[in-house]
Coordinates of C-alpha atoms and ligand atoms in Angstrom, one line a residue:
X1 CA -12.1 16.5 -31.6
X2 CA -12.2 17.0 -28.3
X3 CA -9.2 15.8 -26.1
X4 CA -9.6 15.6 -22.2
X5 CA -6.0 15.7 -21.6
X6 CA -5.5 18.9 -23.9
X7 CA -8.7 20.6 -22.2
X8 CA -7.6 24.1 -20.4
X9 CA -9.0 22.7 -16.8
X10 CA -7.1 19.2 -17.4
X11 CA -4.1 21.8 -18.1
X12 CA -4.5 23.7 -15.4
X13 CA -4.8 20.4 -13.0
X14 CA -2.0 19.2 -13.6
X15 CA -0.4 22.5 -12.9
X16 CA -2.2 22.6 -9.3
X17 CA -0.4 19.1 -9.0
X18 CA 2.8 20.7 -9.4
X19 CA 2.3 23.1 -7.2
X20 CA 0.5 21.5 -4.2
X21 CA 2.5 18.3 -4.3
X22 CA 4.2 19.2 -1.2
X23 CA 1.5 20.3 0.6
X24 CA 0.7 18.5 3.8
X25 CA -3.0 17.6 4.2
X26 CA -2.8 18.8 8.5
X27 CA -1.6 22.4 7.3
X28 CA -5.0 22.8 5.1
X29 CA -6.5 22.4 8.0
X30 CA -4.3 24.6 10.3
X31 CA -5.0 27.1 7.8
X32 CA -8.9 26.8 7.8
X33 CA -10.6 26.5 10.8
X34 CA -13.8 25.3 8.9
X35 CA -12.4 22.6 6.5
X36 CA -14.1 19.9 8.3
X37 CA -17.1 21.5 8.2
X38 CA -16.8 22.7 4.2
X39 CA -15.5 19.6 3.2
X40 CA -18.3 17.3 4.7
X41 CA -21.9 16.6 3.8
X42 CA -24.9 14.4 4.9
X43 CA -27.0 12.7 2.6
X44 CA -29.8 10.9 4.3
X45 CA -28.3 8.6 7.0
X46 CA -25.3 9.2 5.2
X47 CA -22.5 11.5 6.8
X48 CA -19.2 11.9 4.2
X49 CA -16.1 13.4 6.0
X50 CA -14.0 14.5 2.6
X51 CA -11.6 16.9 4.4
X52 CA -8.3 14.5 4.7
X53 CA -7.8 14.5 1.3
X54 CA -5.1 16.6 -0.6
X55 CA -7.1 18.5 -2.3
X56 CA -6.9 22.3 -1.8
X57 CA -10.0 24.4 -2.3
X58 CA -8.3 25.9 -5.7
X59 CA -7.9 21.7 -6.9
X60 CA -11.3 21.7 -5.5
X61 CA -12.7 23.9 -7.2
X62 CA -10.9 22.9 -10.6
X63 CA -12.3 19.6 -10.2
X64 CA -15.6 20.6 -10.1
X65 CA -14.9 22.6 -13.2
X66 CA -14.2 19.4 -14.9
X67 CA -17.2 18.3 -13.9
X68 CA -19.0 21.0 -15.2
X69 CA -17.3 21.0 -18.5
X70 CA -18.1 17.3 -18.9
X71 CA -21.1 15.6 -20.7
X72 CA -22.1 14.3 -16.9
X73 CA -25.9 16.7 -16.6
X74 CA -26.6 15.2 -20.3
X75 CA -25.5 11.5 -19.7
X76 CA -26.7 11.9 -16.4
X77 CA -30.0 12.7 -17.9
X78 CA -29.6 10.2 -20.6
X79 CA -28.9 7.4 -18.0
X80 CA -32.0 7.9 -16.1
X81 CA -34.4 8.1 -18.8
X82 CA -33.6 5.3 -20.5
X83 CA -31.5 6.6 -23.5
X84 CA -29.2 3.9 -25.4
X85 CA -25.5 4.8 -23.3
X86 CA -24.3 1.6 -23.4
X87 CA -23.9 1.8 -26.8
X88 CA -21.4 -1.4 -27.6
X89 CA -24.5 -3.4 -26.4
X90 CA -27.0 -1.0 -28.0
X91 CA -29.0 -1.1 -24.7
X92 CA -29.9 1.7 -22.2
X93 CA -28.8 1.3 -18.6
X94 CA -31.8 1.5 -16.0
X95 CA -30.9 0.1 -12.9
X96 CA -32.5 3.2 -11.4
X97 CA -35.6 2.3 -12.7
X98 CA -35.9 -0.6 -10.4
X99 CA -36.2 1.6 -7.7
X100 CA -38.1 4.7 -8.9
X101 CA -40.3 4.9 -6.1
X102 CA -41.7 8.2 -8.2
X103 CA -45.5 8.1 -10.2
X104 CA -43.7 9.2 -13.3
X105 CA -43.0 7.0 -16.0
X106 CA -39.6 5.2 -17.3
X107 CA -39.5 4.9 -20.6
X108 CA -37.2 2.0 -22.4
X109 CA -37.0 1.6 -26.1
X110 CA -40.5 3.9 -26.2
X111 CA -42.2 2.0 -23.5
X112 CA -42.7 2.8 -19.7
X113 CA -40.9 -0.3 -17.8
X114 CA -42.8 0.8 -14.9
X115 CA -45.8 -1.7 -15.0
X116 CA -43.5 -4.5 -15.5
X117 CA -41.2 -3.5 -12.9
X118 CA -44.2 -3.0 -10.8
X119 CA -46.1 -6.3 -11.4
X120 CA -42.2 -8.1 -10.5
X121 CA -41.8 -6.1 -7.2
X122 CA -45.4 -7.9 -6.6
X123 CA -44.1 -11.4 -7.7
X124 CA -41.4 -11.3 -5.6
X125 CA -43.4 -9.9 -2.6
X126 CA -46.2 -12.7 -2.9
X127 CA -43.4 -15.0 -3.5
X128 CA -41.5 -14.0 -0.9
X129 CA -44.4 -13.9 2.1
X130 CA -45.4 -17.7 0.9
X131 CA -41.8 -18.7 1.4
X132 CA -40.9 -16.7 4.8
X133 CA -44.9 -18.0 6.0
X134 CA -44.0 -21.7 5.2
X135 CA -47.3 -21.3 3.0
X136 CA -44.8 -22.4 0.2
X137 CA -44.1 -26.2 0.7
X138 CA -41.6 -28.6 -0.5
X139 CA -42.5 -32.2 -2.2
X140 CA -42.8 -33.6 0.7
X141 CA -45.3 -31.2 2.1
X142 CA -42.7 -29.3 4.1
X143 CA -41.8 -25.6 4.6
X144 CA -38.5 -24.3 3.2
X145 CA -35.5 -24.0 5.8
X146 CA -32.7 -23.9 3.3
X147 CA -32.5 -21.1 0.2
X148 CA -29.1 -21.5 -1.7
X149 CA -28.7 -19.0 -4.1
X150 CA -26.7 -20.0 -7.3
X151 CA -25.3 -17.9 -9.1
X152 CA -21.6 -15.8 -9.8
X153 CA -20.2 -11.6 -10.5
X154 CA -23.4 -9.8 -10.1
X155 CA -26.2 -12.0 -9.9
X156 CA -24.0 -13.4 -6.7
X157 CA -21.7 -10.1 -5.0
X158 CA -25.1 -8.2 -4.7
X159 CA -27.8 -10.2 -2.4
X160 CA -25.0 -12.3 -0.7
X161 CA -23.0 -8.5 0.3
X162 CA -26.3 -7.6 1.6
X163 CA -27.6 -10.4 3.3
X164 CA -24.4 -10.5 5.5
X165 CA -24.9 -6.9 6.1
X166 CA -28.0 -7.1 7.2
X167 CA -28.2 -9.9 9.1
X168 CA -29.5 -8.1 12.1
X169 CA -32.7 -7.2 10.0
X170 CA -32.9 -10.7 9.1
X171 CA -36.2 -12.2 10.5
X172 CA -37.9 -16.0 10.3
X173 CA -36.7 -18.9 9.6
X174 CA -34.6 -19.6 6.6
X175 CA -30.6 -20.0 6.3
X176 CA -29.2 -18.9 3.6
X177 CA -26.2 -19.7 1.3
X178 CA -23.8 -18.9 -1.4
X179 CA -22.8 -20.8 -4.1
X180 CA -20.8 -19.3 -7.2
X181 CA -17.6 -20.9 -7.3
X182 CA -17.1 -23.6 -10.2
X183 CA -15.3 -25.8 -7.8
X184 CA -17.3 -28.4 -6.9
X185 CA -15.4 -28.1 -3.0
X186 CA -18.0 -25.1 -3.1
X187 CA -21.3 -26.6 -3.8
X188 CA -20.1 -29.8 -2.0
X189 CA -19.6 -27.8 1.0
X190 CA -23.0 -26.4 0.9
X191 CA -24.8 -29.5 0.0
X192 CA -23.8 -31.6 2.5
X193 CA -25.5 -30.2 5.2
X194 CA -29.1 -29.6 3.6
X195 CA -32.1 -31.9 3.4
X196 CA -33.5 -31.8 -0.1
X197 CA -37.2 -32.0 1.4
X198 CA -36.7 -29.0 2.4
X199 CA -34.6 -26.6 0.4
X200 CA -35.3 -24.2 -2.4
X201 CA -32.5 -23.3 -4.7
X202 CA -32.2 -20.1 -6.5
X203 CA -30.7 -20.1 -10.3
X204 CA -29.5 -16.6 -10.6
X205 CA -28.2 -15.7 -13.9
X206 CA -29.2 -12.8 -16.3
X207 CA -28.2 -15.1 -19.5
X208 CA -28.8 -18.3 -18.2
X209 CA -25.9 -19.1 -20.0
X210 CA -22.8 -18.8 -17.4
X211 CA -21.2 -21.9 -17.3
X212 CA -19.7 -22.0 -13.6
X213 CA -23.7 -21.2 -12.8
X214 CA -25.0 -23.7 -14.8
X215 CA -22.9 -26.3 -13.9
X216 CA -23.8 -25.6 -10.2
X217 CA -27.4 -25.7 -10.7
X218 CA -27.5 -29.0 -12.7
X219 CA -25.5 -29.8 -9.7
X220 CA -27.6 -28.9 -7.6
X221 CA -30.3 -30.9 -9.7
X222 CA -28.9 -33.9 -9.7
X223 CA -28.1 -34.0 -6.2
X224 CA -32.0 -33.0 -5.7
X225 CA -33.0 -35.8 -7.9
X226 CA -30.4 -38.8 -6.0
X227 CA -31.4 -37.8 -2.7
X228 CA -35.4 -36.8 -2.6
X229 CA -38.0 -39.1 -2.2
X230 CA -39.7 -40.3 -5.3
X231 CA -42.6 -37.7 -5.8
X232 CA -39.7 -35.0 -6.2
X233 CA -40.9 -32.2 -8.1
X234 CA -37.9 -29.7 -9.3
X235 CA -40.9 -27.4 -9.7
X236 CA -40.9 -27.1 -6.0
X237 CA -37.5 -26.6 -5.4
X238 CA -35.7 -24.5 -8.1
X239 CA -36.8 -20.9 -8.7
X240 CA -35.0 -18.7 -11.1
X241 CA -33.9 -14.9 -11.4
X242 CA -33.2 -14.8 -15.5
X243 CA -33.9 -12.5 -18.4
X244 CA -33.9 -16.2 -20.5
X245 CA -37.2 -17.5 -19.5
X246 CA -36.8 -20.4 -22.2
X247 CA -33.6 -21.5 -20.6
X248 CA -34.5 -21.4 -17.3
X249 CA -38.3 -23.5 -18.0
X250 CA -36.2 -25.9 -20.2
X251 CA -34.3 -26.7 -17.1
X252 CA -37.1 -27.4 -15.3
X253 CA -38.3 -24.1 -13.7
X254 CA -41.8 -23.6 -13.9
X255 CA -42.9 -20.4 -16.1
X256 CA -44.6 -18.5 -12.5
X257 CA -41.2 -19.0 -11.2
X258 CA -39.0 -17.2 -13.4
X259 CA -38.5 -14.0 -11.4
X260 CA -38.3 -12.0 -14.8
X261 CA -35.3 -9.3 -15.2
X262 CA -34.4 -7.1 -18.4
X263 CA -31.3 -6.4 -20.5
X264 CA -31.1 -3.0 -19.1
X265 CA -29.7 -4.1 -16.0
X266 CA -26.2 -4.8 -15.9
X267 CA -25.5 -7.5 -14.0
X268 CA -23.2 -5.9 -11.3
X269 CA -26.2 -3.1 -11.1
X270 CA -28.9 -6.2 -10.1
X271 CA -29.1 -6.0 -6.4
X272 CA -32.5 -4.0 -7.0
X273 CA -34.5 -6.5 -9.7
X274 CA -35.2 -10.4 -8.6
X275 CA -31.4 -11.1 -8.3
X276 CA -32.1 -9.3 -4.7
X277 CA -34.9 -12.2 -4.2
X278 CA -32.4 -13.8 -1.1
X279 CA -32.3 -10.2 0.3
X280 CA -36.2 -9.9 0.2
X281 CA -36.6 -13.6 1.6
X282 CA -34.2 -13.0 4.2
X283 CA -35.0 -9.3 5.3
X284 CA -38.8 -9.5 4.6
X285 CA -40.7 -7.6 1.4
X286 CA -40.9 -4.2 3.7
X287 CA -37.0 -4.2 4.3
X288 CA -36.2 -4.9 0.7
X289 CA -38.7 -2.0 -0.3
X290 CA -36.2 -0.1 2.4
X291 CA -33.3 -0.7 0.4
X292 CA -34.6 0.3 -2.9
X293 CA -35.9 3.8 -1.1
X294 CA -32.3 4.1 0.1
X295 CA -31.4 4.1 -3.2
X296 CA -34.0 5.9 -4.7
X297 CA -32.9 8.9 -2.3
X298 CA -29.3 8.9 -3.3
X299 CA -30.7 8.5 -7.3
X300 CA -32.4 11.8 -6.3
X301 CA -29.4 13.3 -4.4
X302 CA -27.6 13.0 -7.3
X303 CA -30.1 14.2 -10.1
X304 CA -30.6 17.7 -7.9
X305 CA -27.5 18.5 -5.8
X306 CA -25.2 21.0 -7.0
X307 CA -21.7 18.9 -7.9
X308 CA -20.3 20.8 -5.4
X309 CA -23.0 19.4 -2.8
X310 CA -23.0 16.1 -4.6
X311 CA -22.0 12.8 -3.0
X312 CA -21.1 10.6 -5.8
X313 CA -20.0 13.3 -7.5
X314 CA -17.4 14.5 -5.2
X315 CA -15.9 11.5 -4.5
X316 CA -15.8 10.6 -8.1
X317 CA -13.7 13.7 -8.8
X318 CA -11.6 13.3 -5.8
X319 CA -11.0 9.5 -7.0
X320 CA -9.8 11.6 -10.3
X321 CA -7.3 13.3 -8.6
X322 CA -5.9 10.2 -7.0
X323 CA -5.7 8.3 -10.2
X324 CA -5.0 10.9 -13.3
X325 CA -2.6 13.9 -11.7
X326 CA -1.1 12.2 -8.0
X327 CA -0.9 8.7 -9.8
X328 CA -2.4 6.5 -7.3
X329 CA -3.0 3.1 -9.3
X330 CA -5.2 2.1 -6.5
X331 CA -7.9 2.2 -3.6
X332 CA -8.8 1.0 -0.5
X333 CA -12.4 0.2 0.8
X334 CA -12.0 -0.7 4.3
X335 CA -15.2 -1.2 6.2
X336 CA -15.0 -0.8 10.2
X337 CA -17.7 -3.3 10.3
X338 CA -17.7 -6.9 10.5
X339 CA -21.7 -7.2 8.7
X340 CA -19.8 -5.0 5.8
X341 CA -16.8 -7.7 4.9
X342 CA -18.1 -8.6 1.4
X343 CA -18.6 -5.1 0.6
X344 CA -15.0 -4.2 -0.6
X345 CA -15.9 -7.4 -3.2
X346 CA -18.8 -6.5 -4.2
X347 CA -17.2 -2.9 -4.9
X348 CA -14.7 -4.5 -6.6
X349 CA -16.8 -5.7 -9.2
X350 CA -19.0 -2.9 -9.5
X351 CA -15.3 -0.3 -10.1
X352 CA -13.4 -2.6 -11.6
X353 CA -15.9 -4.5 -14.5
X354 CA -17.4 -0.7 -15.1
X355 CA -14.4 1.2 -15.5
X356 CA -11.7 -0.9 -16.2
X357 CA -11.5 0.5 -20.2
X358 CA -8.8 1.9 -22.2
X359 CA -10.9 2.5 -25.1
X360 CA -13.4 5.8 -25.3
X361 CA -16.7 5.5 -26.2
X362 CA -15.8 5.8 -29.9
X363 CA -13.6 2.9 -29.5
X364 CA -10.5 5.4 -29.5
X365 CA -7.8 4.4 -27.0
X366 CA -7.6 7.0 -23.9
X367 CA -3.9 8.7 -23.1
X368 CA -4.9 8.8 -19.4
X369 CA -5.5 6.2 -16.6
X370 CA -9.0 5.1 -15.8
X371 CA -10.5 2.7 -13.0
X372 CA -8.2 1.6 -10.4
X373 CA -7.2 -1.5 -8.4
X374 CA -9.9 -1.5 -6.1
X375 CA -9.1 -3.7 -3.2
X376 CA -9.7 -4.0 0.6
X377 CA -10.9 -5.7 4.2
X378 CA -12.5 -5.2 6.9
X379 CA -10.8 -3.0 9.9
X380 CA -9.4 -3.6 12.3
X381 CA -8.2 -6.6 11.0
X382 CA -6.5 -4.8 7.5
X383 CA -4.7 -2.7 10.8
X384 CA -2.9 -6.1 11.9
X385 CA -2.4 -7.5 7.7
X386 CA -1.9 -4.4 5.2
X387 CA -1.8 -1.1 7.0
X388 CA 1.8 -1.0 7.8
X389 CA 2.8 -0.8 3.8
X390 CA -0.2 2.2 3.6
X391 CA 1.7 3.5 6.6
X392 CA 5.3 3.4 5.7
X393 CA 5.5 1.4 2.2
X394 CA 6.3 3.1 -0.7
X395 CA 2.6 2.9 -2.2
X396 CA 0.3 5.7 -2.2
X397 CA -3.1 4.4 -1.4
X398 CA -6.4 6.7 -1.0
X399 CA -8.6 4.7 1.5
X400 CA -12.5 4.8 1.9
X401 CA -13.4 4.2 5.7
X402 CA -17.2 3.0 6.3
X403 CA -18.4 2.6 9.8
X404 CA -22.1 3.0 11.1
X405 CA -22.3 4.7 14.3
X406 CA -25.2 2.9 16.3
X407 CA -23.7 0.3 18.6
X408 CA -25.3 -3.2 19.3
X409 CA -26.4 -2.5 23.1
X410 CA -24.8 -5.7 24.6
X411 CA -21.2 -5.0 22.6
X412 CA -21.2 -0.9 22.9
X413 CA -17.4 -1.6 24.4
X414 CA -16.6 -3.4 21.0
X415 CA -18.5 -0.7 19.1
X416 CA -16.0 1.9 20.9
X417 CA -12.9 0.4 20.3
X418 CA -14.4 -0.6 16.6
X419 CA -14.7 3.7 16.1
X420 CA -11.5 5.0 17.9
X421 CA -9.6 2.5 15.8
X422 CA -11.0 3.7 12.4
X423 CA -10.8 7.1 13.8
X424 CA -7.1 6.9 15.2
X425 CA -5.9 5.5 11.8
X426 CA -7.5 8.3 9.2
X427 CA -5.5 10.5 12.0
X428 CA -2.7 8.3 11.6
X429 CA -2.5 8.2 8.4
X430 CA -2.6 12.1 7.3
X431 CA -0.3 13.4 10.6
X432 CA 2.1 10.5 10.3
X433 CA 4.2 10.4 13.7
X434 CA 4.0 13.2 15.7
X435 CA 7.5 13.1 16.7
X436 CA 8.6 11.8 13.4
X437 CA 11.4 14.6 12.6
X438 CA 13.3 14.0 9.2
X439 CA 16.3 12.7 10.8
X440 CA 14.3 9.9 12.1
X441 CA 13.8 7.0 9.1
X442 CA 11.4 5.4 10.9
X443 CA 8.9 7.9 11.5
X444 CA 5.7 7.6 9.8
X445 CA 5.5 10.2 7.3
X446 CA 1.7 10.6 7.1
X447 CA 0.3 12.9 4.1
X448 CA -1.7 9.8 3.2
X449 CA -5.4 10.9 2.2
X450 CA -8.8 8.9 3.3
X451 CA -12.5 9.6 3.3
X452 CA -14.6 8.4 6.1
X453 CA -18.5 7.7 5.7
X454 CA -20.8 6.9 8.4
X455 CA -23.6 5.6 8.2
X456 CA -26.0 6.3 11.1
X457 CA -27.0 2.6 11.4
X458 CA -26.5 0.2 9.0
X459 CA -30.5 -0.3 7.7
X460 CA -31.7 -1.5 5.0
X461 CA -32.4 2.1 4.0
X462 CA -28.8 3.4 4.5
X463 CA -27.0 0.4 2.9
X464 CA -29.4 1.2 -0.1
X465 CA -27.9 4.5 0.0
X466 CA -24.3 3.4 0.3
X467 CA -24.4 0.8 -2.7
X468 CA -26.0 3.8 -5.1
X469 CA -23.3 6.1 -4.2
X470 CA -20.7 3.9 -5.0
X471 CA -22.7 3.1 -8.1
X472 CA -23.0 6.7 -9.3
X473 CA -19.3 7.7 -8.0
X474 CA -18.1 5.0 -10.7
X475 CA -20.7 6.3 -13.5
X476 CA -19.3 9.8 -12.8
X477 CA -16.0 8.6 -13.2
X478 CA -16.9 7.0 -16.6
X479 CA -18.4 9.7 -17.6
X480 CA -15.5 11.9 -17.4
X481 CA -13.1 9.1 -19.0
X482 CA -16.0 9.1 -21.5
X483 CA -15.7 5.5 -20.9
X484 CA -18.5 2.9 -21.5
X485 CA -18.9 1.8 -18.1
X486 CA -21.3 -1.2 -18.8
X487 CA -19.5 -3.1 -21.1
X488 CA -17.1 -6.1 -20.1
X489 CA -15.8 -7.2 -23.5
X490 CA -12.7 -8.8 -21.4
X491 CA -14.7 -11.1 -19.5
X492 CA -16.8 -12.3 -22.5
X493 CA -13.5 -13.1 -24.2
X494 CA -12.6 -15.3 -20.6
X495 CA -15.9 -16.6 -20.9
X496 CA -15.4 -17.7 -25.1
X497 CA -12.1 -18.9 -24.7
X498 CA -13.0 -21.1 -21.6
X499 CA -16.0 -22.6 -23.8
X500 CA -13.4 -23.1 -26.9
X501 CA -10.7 -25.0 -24.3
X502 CA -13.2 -27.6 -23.0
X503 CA -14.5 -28.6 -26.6
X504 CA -11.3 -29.3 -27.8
X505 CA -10.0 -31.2 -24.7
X506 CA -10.6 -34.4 -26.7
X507 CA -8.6 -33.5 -29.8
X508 CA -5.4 -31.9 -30.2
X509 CA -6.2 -29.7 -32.4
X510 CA -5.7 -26.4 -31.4
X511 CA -5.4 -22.3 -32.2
X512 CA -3.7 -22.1 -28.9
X513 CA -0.4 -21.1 -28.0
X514 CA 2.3 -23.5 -27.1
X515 CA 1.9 -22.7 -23.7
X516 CA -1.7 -23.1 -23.3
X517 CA -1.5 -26.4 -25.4
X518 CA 1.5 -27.8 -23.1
X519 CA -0.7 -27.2 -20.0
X520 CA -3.7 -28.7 -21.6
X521 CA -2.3 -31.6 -22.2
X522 CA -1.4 -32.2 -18.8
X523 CA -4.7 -31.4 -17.6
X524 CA -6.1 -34.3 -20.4
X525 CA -4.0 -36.9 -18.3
X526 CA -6.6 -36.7 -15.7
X527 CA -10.2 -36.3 -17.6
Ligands
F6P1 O1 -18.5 -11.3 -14.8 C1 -19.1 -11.1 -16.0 C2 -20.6 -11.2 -15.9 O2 -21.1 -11.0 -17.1 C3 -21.1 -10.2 -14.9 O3 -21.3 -8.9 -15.4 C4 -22.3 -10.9 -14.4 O4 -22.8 -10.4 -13.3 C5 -21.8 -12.3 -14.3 O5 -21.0 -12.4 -15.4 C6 -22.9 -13.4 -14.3 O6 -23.6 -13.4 -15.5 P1 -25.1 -14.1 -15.5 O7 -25.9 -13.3 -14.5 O8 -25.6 -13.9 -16.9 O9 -24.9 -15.5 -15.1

């Protein structure tokens, strides 16, 4: 059977890592007067610098051999139309579907999903305009002011990443908020401030079955019910972004208002089905359209580009290097832009839930390292909280930099500073101190790789863009681990176990280790 770590170009990787290890990243460029201009490539409004890595063009090219030696064209393929690749759920994985913007058809289990995805693109459009109009109205005849989406993982990272990034695009009306945690401090904080008359809450959950949701919605119910007049009509008020349309009407949502979704979307890949309702009600139908084109342009980037032209696949391979031959356990997303701070979590999820495996696709345990610790902040504030251990600790940390170029006219000064600061740390990081000689043990030793990507503006378009990269670096990735990337058998068992805890809070019977039972009784003092 085949055996990536016995494979000639796995071989001949790690030999390249023997022998460039003591390369220094400036002298590939001393050497080539071109290596910016080789090692960068636009996609769209997306412009990726991969140059300050330490990569040579022989690991380069070796990398892209593993590529090619992969099963990545044939799952690629498989992936996009609709074949079973997540096989421990039987299912096949089409967030791209959602935003085929193409006439062809997607097939699913024989059937083109295309009509329905069509016909809920037109739900959430009509539903969308009547809400943003104020032609949708409350119990008490009211327009809406308040949407609170509730929901956690990917039916929350998604539209709340990208209504925050976009807020500039945001137009009308509405405020918007967050609610995911199970601690009640959460919803409390978001509650007290809203009039129910007014607000329309959004149940976001693909199962309908997440407890830390549920809990928050009949929350949110009750609080509804104590506080509205005595014509309220939950009808009015709750909405709901589910594949469980029998859940979500038994709780009270009427049947037009489950926003329908399928079992082929994982829930970290939802942004593009109704889980991105907030982002259409806040950015307008046209602007969410924008984001799914975004996306549907880097969907096509990848399907055509050669991989050594490829976005998502060249950072995927260069992510490879990092993790499986220099032995960098983790990576940095650090966005030089304040609309961009939940981005590093929702990339979190998106790497860490899809590739965080140590079993192949046959259920065989892998003898190499898969997904890292994928972590990060906004810049410049990471420059004044974690940058001096990326700088000088003993850590070896490959860093993402995202900036868009296009300043806000009244804050072009901020904008400047916001650039050169990005700019003078990727420099900072690969030349180390100039003056830094060997004898001097505080000089900054430098040889520490980034990327930077710039977006021209940050649209709606170009953050649909970003968001499929990222998706499609971490399927390549999988790919080449011949990982199941969208499985998360780790957090079901979180999930099971929390549902076994708080049945048995009541009796002491339990399965659980001395530990867990010591603690539990403590916690029974107090319920
Ligand atoms: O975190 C695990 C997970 O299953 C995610 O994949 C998902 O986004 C989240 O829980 C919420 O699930 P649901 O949308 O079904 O409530």
């Amino acid at each position: 059977m085949f055996q990536l770590t016995r494979s000639v170009t796995w071989r001949a990787l790690e030999r390249l890592h023997r022998e460039t290890a003591n390369d220094r990243i400036s002298d590939y460029f001393a050497a080539d007067p071109k290596r910016f201009d080789k090692m960068s490539l636009r996609v769209g409004g997306l412009f990726l610098d991969y140059s300050k890595h330490h990569v040579s063009d022989a690991v380069l090219a070796k990398l892209i051999e593993l590529a090619d030696h992969s099963a990545l064209v044939q799952r690629r393929a498989q992936m996009f139309s609709g074949d079973i690749i997540n096989v421990t759920e039987d299912r096949p994985v089409l967030h791209t579907a959602l935003r085929h913007l193409g006439d062809e058809p997607v097939y699913a289990d024989g059937k083109d999903v295309m009509p329905e995805i069509q016909s809920t693109r037109e739900q959430i459009k009509r539903f969308s305009e009547e809400v943003r109009s104020g032609e949708w109205k409350g119990y008490s005849g009211e327009r809406i002011k308040d949407v609170v989406n509730i929901g956690i993982g990917g039916s929350d990272l998604g539209p709340n990443m990208a209504c925050r990034a976009l807020l500039k695009h945001r137009h009308g009306e509405l405020n918007f908020h967050f609610v995911s945690n199970v601690d009640g401090a959460h919803i409390q904080k978001v509650l007290r401030a809203l009039d129910p008359a007014t607000t329309l809450f959004i149940v976001s959950t693909k199962t309908f079955s997440t407890q830390e949701t549920l809990l928050n919605a009949k929350t949110a119910r009750r609080w509804f019910l104590d506080n509205a007049g005595e014509d309220a009509d939950v009808g009015a008020h709750f909405i709901a972004a589910s594949t469980n349309r029998k859940a979500a009407m038994e709780f009270g949502i009427r049947e037009e208002n489950v926003f329908e979704f399928w079992a082929w979307v994982g829930g970290r890949y939802s942004m593009w089905s109704s889980i991105g309702l907030p982002i259409a009600l806040s950015i307008g139908f046209e602007g969410f359209m924008e984001l799914l084109e975004g996306a549907y342009e880097m969907d096509q980037h990848f399907i055509e580009a050669p991989f050594e032209q490829n976005m998502p696949v060249l950072m995927a391979l260069i992510g490879i290097w990092y993790i499986n031959f220099i032995g960098a356990e983790t990576h940095a997303i650090v966005p030089y832009d304040q609309a961009l701070h939940q981005l590093p979590s929702f990339l979190q999820q998106l790497d860490m839930e899809s590739n965080g495996k140590s079993v192949d696709i046959f259920g065989q345990p892998v003898n190499y390292k898969t997904g890292p610790i994928v972590w990060g902040q906004t810049g410049s504030n990471g420059q004044h909280a974690f940058f001096q251990l990326l700088h000088q600790g003993t850590r070896y940390v490959p860093i993402d930099f995202i900036a868009s170029l296009k300043p806000e006219p009244e804050f072009e000064d901020h904008h400047f500073a916001l650039l050169t600061n990005m700019l003078a740390q990727a420099n900072a990081f690969m030349e180390g101190s100039q003056d830094g000689s060997q004898l001097d043990p505080y000089s900054c030793p430098g040889n520490r790789p980034s990327s930077t990507l710039l977006l021209d503006e940050l649209t709606p378009k170009n953050l649909g863009a970003l968001i499929a990269l990222y998706e499609h670096k971490v399927f390549v990735q999988g790919v080449i681990w011949n990982i199941n990337s969208f499985d998360q058998w780790g957090v079901q068992l979180g999930k099971r176990i929390a549902g076994e805890i708080s049945e048995r809070i009541d009796t002491n019977v339990g399965d659980f280790d001395a530990s867990t039972q010591g603690l539990l009784s403590l916690v029974r003092e107090h319920f």
